[in-house]
Every structure is written in C-alpha cells, then in structure tokens.
mmCIF file of C-alpha atoms in Angstrom:
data_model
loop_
_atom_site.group_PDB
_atom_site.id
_atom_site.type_symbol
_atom_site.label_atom_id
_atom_site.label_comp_id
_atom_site.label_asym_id
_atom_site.label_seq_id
_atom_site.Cartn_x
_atom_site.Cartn_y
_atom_site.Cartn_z
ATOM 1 C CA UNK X 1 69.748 -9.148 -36.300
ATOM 2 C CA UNK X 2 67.510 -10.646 -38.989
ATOM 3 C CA UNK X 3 66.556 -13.442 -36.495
ATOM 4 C CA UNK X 4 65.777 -11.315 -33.616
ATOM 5 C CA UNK X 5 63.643 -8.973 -36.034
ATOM 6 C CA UNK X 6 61.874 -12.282 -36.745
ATOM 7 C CA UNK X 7 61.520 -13.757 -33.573
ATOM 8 C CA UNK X 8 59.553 -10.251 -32.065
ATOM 9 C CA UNK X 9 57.069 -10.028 -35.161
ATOM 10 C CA UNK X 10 56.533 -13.751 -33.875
ATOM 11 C CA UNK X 11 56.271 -12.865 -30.245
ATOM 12 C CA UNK X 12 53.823 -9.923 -31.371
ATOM 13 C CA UNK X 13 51.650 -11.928 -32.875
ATOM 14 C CA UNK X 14 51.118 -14.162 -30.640
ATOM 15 C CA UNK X 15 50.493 -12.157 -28.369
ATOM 16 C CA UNK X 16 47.832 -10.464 -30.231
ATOM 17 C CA UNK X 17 46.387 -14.061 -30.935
ATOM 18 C CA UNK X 18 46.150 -14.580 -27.188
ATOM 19 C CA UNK X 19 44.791 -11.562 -26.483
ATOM 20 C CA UNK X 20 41.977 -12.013 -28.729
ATOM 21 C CA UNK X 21 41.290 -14.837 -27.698
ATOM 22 C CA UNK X 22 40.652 -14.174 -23.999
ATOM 23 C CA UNK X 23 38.529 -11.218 -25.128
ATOM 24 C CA UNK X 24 36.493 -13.855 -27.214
ATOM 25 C CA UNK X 25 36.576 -16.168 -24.517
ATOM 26 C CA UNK X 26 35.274 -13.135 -21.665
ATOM 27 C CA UNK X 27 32.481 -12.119 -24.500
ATOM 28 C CA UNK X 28 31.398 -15.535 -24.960
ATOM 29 C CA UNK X 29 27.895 -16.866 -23.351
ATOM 30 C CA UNK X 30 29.242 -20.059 -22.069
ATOM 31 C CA UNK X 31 31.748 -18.178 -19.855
ATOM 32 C CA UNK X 32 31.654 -19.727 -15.915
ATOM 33 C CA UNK X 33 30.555 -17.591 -13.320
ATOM 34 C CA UNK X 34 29.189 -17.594 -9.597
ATOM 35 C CA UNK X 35 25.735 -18.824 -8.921
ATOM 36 C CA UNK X 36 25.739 -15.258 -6.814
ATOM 37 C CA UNK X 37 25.983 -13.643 -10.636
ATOM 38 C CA UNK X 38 23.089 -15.835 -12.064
ATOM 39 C CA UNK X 39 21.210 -15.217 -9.035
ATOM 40 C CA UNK X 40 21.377 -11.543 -10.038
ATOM 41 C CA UNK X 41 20.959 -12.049 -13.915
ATOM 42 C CA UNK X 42 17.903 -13.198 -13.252
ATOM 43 C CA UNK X 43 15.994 -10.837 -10.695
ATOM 44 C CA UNK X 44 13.302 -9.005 -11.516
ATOM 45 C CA UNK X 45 12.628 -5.351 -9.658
ATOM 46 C CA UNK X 46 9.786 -3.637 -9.318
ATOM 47 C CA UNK X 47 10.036 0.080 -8.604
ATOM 48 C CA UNK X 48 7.725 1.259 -6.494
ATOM 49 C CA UNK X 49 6.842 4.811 -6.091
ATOM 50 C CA UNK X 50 4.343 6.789 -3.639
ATOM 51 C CA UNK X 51 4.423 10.040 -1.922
ATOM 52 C CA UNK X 52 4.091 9.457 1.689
ATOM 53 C CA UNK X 53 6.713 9.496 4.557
ATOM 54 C CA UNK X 54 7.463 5.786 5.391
ATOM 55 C CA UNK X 55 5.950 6.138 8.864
ATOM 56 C CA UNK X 56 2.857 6.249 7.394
ATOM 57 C CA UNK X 57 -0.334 3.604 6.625
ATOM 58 C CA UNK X 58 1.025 3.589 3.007
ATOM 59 C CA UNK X 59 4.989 3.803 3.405
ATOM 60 C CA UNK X 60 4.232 1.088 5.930
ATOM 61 C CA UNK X 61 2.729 -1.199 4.326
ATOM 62 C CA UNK X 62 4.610 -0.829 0.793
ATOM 63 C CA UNK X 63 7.878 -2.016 2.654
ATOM 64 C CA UNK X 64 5.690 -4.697 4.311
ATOM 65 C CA UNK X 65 4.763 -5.788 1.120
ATOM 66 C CA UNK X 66 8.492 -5.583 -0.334
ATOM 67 C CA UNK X 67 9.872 -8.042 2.569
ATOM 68 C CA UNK X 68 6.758 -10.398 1.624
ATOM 69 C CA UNK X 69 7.495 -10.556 -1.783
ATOM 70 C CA UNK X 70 11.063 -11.175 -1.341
ATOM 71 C CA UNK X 71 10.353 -13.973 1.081
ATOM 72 C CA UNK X 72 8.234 -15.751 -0.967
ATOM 73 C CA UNK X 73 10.225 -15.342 -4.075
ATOM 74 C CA UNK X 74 13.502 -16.625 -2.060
ATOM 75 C CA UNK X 75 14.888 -13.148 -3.472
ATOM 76 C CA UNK X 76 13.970 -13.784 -7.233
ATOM 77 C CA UNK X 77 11.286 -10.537 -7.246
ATOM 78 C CA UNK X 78 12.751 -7.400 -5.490
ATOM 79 C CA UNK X 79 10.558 -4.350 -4.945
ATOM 80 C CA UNK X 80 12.526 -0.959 -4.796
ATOM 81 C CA UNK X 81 10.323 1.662 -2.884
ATOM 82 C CA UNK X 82 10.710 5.395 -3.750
ATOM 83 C CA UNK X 83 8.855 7.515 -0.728
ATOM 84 C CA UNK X 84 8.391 10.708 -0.223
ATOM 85 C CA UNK X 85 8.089 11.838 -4.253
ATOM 86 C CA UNK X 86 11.503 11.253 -4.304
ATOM 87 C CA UNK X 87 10.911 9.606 -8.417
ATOM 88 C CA UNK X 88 7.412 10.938 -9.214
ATOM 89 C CA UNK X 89 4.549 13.088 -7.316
ATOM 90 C CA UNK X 90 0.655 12.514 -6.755
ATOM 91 C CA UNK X 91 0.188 15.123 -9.972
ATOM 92 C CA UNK X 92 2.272 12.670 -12.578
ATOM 93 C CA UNK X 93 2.831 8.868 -10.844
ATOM 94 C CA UNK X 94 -0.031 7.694 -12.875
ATOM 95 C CA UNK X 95 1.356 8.709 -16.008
ATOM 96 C CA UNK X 96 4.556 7.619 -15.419
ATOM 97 C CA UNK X 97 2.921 3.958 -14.405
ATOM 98 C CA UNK X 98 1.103 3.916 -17.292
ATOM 99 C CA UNK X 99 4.561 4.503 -19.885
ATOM 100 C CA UNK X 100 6.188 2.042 -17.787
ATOM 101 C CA UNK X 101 8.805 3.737 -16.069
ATOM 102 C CA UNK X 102 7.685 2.612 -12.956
ATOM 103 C CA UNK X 103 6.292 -0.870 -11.933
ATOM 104 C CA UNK X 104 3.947 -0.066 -8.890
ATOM 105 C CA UNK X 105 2.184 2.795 -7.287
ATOM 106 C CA UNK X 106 -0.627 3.126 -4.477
ATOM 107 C CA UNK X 107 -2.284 6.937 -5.722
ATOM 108 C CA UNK X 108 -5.139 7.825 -3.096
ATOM 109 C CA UNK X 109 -8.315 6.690 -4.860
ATOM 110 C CA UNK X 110 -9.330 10.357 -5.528
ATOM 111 C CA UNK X 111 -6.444 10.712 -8.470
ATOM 112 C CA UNK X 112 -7.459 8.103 -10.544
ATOM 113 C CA UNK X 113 -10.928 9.670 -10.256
ATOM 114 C CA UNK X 114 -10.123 11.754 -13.846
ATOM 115 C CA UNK X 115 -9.262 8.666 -15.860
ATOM 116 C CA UNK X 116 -12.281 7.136 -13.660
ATOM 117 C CA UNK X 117 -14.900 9.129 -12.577
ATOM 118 C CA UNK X 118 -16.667 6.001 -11.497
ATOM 119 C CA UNK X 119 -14.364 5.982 -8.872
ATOM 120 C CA UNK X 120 -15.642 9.105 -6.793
ATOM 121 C CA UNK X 121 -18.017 6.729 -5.380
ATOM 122 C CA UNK X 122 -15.013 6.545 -2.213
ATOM 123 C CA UNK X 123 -14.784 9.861 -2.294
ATOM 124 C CA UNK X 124 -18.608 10.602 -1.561
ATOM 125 C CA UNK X 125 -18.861 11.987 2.698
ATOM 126 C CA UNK X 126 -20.636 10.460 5.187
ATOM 127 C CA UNK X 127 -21.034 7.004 3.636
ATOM 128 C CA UNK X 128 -18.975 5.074 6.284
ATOM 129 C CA UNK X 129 -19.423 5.030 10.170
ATOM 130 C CA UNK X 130 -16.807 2.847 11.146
ATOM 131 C CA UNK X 131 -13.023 1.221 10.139
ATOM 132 C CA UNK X 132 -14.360 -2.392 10.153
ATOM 133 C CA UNK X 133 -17.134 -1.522 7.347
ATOM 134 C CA UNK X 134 -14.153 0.075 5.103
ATOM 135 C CA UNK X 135 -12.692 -3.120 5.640
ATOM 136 C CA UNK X 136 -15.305 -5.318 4.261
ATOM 137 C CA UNK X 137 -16.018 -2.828 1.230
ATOM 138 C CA UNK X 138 -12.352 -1.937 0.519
ATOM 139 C CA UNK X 139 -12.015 -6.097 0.089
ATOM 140 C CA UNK X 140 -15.910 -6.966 -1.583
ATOM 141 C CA UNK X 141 -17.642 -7.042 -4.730
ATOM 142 C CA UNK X 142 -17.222 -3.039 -5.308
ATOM 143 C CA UNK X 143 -13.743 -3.332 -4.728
ATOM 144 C CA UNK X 144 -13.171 -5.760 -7.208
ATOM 145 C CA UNK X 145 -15.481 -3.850 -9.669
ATOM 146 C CA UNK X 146 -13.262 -0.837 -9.352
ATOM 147 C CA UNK X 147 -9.827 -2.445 -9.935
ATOM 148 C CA UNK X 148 -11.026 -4.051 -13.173
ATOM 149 C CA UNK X 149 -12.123 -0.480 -14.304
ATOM 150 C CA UNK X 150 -8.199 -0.250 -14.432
ATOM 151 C CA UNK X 151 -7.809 -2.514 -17.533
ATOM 152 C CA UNK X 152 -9.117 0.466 -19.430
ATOM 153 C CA UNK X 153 -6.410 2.415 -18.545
ATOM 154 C CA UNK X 154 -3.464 -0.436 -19.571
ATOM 155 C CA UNK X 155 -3.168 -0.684 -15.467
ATOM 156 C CA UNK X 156 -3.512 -3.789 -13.689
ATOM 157 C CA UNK X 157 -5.147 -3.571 -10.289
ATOM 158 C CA UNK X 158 -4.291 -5.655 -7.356
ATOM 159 C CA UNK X 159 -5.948 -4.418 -3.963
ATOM 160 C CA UNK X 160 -7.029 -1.347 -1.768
ATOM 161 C CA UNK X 161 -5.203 -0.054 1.475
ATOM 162 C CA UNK X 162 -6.943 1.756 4.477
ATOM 163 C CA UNK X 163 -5.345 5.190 5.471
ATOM 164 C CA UNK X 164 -8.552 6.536 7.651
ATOM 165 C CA UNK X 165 -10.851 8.698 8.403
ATOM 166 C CA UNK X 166 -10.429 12.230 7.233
ATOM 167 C CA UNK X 167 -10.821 15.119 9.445
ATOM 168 C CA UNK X 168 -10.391 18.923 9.178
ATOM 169 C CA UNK X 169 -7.706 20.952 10.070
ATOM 170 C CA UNK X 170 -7.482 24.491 10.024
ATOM 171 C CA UNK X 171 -4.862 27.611 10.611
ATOM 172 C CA UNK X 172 -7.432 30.253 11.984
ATOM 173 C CA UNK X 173 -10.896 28.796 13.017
ATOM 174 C CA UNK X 174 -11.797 25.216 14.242
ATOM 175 C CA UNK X 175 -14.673 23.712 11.645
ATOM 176 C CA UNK X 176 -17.712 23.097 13.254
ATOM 177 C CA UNK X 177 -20.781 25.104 11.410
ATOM 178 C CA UNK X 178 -21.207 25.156 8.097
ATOM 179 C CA UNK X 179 -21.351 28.696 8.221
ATOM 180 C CA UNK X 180 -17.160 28.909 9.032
ATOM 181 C CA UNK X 181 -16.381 27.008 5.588
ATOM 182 C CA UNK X 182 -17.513 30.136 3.973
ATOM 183 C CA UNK X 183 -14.827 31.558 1.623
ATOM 184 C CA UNK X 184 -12.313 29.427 3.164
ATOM 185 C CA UNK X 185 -9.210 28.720 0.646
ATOM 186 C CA UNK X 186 -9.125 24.670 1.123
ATOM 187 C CA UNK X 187 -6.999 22.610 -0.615
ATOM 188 C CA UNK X 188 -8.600 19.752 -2.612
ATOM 189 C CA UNK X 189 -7.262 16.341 -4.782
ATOM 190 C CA UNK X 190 -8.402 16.014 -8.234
ATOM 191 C CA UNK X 191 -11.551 14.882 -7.419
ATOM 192 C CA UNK X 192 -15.199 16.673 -8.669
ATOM 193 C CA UNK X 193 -16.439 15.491 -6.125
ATOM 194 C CA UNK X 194 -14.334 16.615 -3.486
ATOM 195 C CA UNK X 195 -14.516 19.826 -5.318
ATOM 196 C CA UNK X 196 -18.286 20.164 -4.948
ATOM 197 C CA UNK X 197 -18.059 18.781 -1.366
ATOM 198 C CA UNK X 198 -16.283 21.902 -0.308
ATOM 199 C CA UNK X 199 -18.425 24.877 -2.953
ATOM 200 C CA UNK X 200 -21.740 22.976 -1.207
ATOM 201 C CA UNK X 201 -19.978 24.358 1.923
ATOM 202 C CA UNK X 202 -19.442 27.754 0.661
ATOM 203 C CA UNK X 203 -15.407 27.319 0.372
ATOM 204 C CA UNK X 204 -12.944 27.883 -2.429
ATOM 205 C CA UNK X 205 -11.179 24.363 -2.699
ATOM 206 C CA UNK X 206 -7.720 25.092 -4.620
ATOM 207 C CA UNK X 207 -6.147 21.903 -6.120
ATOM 208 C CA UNK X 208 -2.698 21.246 -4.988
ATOM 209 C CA UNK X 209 -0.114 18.397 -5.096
ATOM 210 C CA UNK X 210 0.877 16.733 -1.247
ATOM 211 C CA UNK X 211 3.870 17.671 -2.102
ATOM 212 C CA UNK X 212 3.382 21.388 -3.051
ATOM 213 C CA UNK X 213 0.946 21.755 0.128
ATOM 214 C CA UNK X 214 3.000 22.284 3.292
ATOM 215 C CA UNK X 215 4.757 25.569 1.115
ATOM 216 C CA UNK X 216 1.346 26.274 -0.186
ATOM 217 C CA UNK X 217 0.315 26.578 3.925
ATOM 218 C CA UNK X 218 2.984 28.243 4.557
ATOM 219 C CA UNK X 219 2.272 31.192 1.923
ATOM 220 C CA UNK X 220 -1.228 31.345 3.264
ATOM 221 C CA UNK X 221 -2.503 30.184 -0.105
ATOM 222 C CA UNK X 222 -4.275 26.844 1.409
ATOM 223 C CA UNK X 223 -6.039 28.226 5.087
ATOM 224 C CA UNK X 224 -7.899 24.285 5.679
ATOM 225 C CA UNK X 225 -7.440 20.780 4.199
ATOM 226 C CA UNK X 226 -8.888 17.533 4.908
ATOM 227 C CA UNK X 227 -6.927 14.504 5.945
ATOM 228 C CA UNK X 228 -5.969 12.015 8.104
ATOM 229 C CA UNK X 229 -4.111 12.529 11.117
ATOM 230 C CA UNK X 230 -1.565 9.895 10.247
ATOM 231 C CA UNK X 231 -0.699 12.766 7.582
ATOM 232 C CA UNK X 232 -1.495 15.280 9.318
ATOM 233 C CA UNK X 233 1.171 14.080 11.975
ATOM 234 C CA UNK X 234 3.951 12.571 9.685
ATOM 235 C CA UNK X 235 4.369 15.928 7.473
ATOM 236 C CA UNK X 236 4.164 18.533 10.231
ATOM 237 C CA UNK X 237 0.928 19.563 8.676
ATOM 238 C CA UNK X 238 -0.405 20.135 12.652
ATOM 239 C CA UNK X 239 2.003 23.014 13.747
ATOM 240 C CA UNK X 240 0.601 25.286 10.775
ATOM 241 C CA UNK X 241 -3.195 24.236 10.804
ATOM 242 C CA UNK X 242 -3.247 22.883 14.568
ATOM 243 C CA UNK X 243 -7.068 23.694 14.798
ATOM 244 C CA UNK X 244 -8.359 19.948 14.096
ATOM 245 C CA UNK X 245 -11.718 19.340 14.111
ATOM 246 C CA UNK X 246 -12.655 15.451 14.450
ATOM 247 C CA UNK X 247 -15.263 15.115 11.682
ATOM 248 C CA UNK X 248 -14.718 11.714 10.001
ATOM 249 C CA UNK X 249 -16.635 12.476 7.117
ATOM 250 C CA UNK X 250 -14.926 10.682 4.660
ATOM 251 C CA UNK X 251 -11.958 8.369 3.674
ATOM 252 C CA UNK X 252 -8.669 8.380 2.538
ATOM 253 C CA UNK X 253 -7.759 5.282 1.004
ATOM 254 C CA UNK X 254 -5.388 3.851 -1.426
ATOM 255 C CA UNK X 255 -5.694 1.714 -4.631
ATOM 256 C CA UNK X 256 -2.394 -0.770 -5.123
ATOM 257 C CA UNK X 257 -1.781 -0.811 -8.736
ATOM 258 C CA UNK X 258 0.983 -2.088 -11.438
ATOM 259 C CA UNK X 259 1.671 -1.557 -15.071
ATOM 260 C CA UNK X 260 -0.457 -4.013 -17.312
ATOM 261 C CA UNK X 261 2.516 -4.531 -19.371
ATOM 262 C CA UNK X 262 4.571 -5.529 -16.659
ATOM 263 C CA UNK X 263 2.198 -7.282 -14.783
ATOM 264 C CA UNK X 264 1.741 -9.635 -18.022
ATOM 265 C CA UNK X 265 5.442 -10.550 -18.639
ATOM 266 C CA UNK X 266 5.158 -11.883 -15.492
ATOM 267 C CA UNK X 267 4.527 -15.687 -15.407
ATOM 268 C CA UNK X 268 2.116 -17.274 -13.539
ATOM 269 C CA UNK X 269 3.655 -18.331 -10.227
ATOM 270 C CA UNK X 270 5.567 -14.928 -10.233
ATOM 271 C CA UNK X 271 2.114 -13.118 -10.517
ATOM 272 C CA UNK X 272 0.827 -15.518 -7.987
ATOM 273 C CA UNK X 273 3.424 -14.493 -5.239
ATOM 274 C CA UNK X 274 2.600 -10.685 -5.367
ATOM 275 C CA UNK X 275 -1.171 -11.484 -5.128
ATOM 276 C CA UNK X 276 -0.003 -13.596 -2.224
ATOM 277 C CA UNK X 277 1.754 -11.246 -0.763
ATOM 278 C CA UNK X 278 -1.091 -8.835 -0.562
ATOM 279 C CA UNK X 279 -3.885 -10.806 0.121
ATOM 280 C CA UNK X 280 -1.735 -11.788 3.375
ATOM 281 C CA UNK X 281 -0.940 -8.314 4.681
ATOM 282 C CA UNK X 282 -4.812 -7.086 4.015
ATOM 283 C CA UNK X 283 -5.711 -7.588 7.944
ATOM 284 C CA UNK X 284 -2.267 -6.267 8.843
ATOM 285 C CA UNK X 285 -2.496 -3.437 6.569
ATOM 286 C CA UNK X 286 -6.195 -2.024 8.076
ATOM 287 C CA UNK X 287 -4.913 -2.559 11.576
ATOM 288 C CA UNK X 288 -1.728 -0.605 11.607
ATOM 289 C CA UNK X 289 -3.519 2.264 9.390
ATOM 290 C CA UNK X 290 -6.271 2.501 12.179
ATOM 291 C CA UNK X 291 -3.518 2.026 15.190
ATOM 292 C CA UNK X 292 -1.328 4.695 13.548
ATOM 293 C CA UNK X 293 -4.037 7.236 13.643
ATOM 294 C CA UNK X 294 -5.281 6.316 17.136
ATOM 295 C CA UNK X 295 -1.320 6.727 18.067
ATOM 296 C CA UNK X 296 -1.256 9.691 16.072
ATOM 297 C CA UNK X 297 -4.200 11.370 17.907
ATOM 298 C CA UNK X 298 -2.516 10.427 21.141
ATOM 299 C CA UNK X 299 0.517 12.184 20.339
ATOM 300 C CA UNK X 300 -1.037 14.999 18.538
ATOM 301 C CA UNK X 301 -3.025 15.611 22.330
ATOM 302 C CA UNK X 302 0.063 15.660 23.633
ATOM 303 C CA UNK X 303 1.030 19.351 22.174
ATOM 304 C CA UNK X 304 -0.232 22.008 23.729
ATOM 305 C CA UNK X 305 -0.743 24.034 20.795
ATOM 306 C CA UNK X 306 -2.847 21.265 18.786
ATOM 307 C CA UNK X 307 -6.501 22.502 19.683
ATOM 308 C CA UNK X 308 -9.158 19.245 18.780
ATOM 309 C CA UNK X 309 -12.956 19.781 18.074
ATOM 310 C CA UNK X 310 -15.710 17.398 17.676
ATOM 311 C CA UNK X 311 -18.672 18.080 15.411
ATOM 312 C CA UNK X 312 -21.881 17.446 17.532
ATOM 313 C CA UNK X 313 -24.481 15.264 16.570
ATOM 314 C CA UNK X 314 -26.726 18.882 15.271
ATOM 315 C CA UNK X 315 -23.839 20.018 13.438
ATOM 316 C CA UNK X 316 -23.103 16.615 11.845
ATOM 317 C CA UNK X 317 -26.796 17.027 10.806
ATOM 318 C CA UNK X 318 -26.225 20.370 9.370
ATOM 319 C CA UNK X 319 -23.432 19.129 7.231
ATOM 320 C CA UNK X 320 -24.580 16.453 5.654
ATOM 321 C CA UNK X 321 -27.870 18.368 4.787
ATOM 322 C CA UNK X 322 -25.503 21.100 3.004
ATOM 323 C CA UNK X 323 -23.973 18.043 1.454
ATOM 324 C CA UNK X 324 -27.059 16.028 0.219
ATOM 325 C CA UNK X 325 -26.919 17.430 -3.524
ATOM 326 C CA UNK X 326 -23.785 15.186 -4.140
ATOM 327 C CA UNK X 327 -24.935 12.122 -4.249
ATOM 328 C CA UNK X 328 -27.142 12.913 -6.980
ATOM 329 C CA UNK X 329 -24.217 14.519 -8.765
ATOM 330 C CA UNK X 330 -22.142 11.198 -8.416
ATOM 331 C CA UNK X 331 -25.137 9.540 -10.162
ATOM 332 C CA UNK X 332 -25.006 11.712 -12.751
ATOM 333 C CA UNK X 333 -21.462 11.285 -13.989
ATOM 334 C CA UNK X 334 -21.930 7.590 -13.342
ATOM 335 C CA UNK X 335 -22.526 5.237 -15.782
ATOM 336 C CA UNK X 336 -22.853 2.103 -13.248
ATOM 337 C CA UNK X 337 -24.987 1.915 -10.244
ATOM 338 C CA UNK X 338 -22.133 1.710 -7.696
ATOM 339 C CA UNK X 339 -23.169 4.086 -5.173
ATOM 340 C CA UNK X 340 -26.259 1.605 -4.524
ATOM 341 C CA UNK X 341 -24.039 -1.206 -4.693
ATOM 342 C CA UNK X 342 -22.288 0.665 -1.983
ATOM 343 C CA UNK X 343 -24.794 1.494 0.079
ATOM 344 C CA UNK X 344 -26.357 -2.825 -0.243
ATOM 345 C CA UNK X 345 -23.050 -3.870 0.933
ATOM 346 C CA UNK X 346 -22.674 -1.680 3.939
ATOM 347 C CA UNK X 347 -26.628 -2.736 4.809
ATOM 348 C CA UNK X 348 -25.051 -6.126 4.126
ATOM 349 C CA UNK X 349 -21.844 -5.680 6.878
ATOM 350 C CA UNK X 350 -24.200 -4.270 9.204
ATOM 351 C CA UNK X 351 -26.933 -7.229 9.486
#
C-alpha cells in the first residue's frame, strides 16, 4: 500500500512537471509556427472610414485604393473600409482621425473648413467651368498648399478626389431665380462660406450631418440641398426633392487624409506604397467620378417623376451677382492669398 501511495505522488508530479513544461514551451517566443501565422503577425491595417454608399465617386475609389495597396504590399498593408457611417459620421470622423482610432478618412473639403478656414477657398461658387480644370487644381500647387495646412492639425495629407459638380435639388419649386431661394430651409455643411452662399440668396441654410439628412427631408425640416447627382442618386435623395435644377455652381470634392501618428510609424517604403497607390488611381479616380454622374443623370432622366432645370445664361448672371460679396468675405478670413493663387492657375489650365 505504502508503495502504491508512493508511486502516484510520483506519477502526480510528473505529470505536473510535464504539464508545465508544455505551457512554458506554448508561452515561449521561439515556439514554431506557419509562415501563414507570421504573415499575419506582421500586417498592418488601416481602417478606413467615410460616409458614402460604395457606389459612389468616394466608396469607389476607397476600395480601389484598398486593392492597390494590397497589391503592392504583396498583402503586408491591408486597408479595412467602413462606408456608409457605419464607425463614424461627417459631424465626428475628423476627431476620431485625429485621436487615432481610425487610420484614414476622405471628409468633403467643406468639414475641415473649421479647423481650416483657409480651406473655403473650394468651397467658393462659380470658380470652375469644367471637370478637366478641377483636375489640374485638385493635383497643383494649391492642392499641395492645402494638404500641408493639415500638419497643423497632427493630420497627414495625401491627395484630393473629384465627386462633381453640385447642383440643386428641391421638394416644391425648381431653382432658377434668385428670387425662389427666398426663405427656403436648405441644408448646408460646416462651411461659412456655404453658409453665406445661401443668406446672399435670401435662404435659411440649416446645418445637418449626410447622415441625419434624408430623415431631416423627410420631416420637412430641410426643403433644398446642394449636391451632386452621384449623391443625389445613390441615397434616394431624388424621390423626395426630384425638382433638380442643373446649376453647377460649385464642387464637391474630397481631401484623402491619415493620422500623422500613424502615418509616421510607417517606414519609408511602406509610406511609399500608399503614395503610390494614389498617385496611380488620380486619372482613374476623376474619370469614374465624372462618368458616374453623367450615368447618374442618365438614369435619373429615366424617372418620370425626376423634373431637371437648367439655369439660363441671364439667370446664371443673376446669381453670381447676388453672390459677388463672398469672395471678399473669403479674403477676409484668409490669411494666405489662395483665392488668387486659384484663380492664376485656372488662367494657367486655360492658356
């Protein structure tokens, strides 16, 4: 009996020996495993976020930019992409950049425009006749001026995407005189310019998120908005406010930006490939956005309860001569000299 007593305290312990020492051995750092695991150990994911449907100029191109990056990375950088305001909305997405809990966002350039009011200088109407002189300034020497505002702001700035031209829409009258903006509740983006845009016009602009406007329509509180039609289309915006006047007075475009922090624990070749990557799509990026709307338009013709209007040349006049206060404004609460820098490098595209 003695014996056998023996023999299991004997038994026990070595068993609790072993035991250890395969814990040891699983904890240790110099345990095998599959390259597959390594692979994955050392990823590095950027979370995207933006606020868009993914049929969209911008939901487009951020999962164009995602399979670029992973291509040229052979799978080392991975970008997640949150759409729709699924993570963070156009109200708080800078903030939430900014602390780091997301990697990337593409805000439209009018909400960085109250950390930058420099930046209203894209928001100004009537400064652009056509796509391919967006192109040229989105991609020039104002461009670049603009994204290295960001450092201020511990954001790093990469590039600028095309959406369009916006137009008017409206749930009761189309917009053609500048007497039918008056007292018209019209939603607005954080942008004093864009705000003075519309009380030039006689209006009320009301600020409201993208994602708080289709239930904002739908309680009557927002009667008109301004936007593209590739939004106008992709959030149903058209069967509330299907009276769509084709004004192209201004743009909607985007500004592609990452946290500083992250953005600098990135080595050099890493930061290299996501430049890369963007630089490549720039053509590709401009071309679908204007193709989207002109397919857009088409399909938006195609419902017989979509009504379009086009300002004429005297009421394009009328406009901008109820508008011509702003650009004095924008001078005012500028520090730099960008709206003539503007203005030089469109006289520049067109020579």
């Amino acid at each position: 009996m003695r014996l056998y007593i023996i023999t299991a305290i004997v038994a026990a312990l070595l068993l609790i020996v072993t035991i250890s020492y395969r814990f040891d051995l699983w904890n240790t750092k110099d345990l095998p495993y599959d390259d597959e695991q390594v692979g994955l150990d050392d990823q590095i994911v950027i979370n995207f976020s933006h606020v868009v449907a993914e049929n969209t100029p911008k939901g487009l191109a951020v999962n164009k930019f995602a399979e670029l990056v992973k291509e040229k990375s052979d799978g080392e950088i991975i970008v997640q992409t949150y759409p729709n305001g699924i993570l963070y909305n156009d109200e708080n997405e800078l903030a939430a950049l900014q602390k780091g809990d997301i990697q990337m966002i593409a805000p439209t350039i009018s909400k960085i425009t109250e950390a930058l009011p420099t930046w209203q200088v894209l928001d100004l109407p009537f400064i652009f006749e056509n796509d391919e002189q967006v192109y040229d300034i989105l991609h020039g020497d104002l461009s670049d001026s603009l994204l290295q505002e960001l450092d201020s702001i511990n954001v790093h700035g990469l590039t600028f995407w095309h959406n369009g031209f916006k137009q008017m829409a409206s749930n009761t009258t189309p917009l053609l005189e500048v007497d039918q903006f008056k007292d018209l509740k019209i939603r607005i983006m954080p942008s004093d310019i864009l705000k003075e845009q519309f009380l030039l016009l006689k209006a009320k602009p009301i600020l409201k998120t993208f994602n708080d406007l289709y239930i904002a329509i739908q309680n009557n509180e927002i009667i008109a908005q301004e936007n593209t039609l590739s939004n106008l289309y992709s959030k149903g915006y058209y069967s509330m406010q299907p009276n769509i006047t084709l004004s192209n007075h201004g743009i909607l475009a985007y500004s592609v930006m990452m946290n500083a922090d992250f953005w600098e624990s990135l080595t050099d070749d890493q930061q290299k490939i996501i430049q890369d990557s963007l630089d490549e799509m720039q053509r590709w990026q401009h071309d679908q956005a204007v193709a989207l709307n002109a397919e857009n338009y088409q399909q938006l013709t195609a419902d017989e309860n979509v009504q379009f209007y086009i300002i004429s040349e005297q009421q394009r006049k009328h406009w901008m001569e109820a508008l011509q206060p702003i650009y004095s404004s924008y001078e005012k609460i500028s520090n730099k000299d960008f709206l003539t820098q503007l203005r030089k490098e469109i006289q520049d595209h067109n020579n």
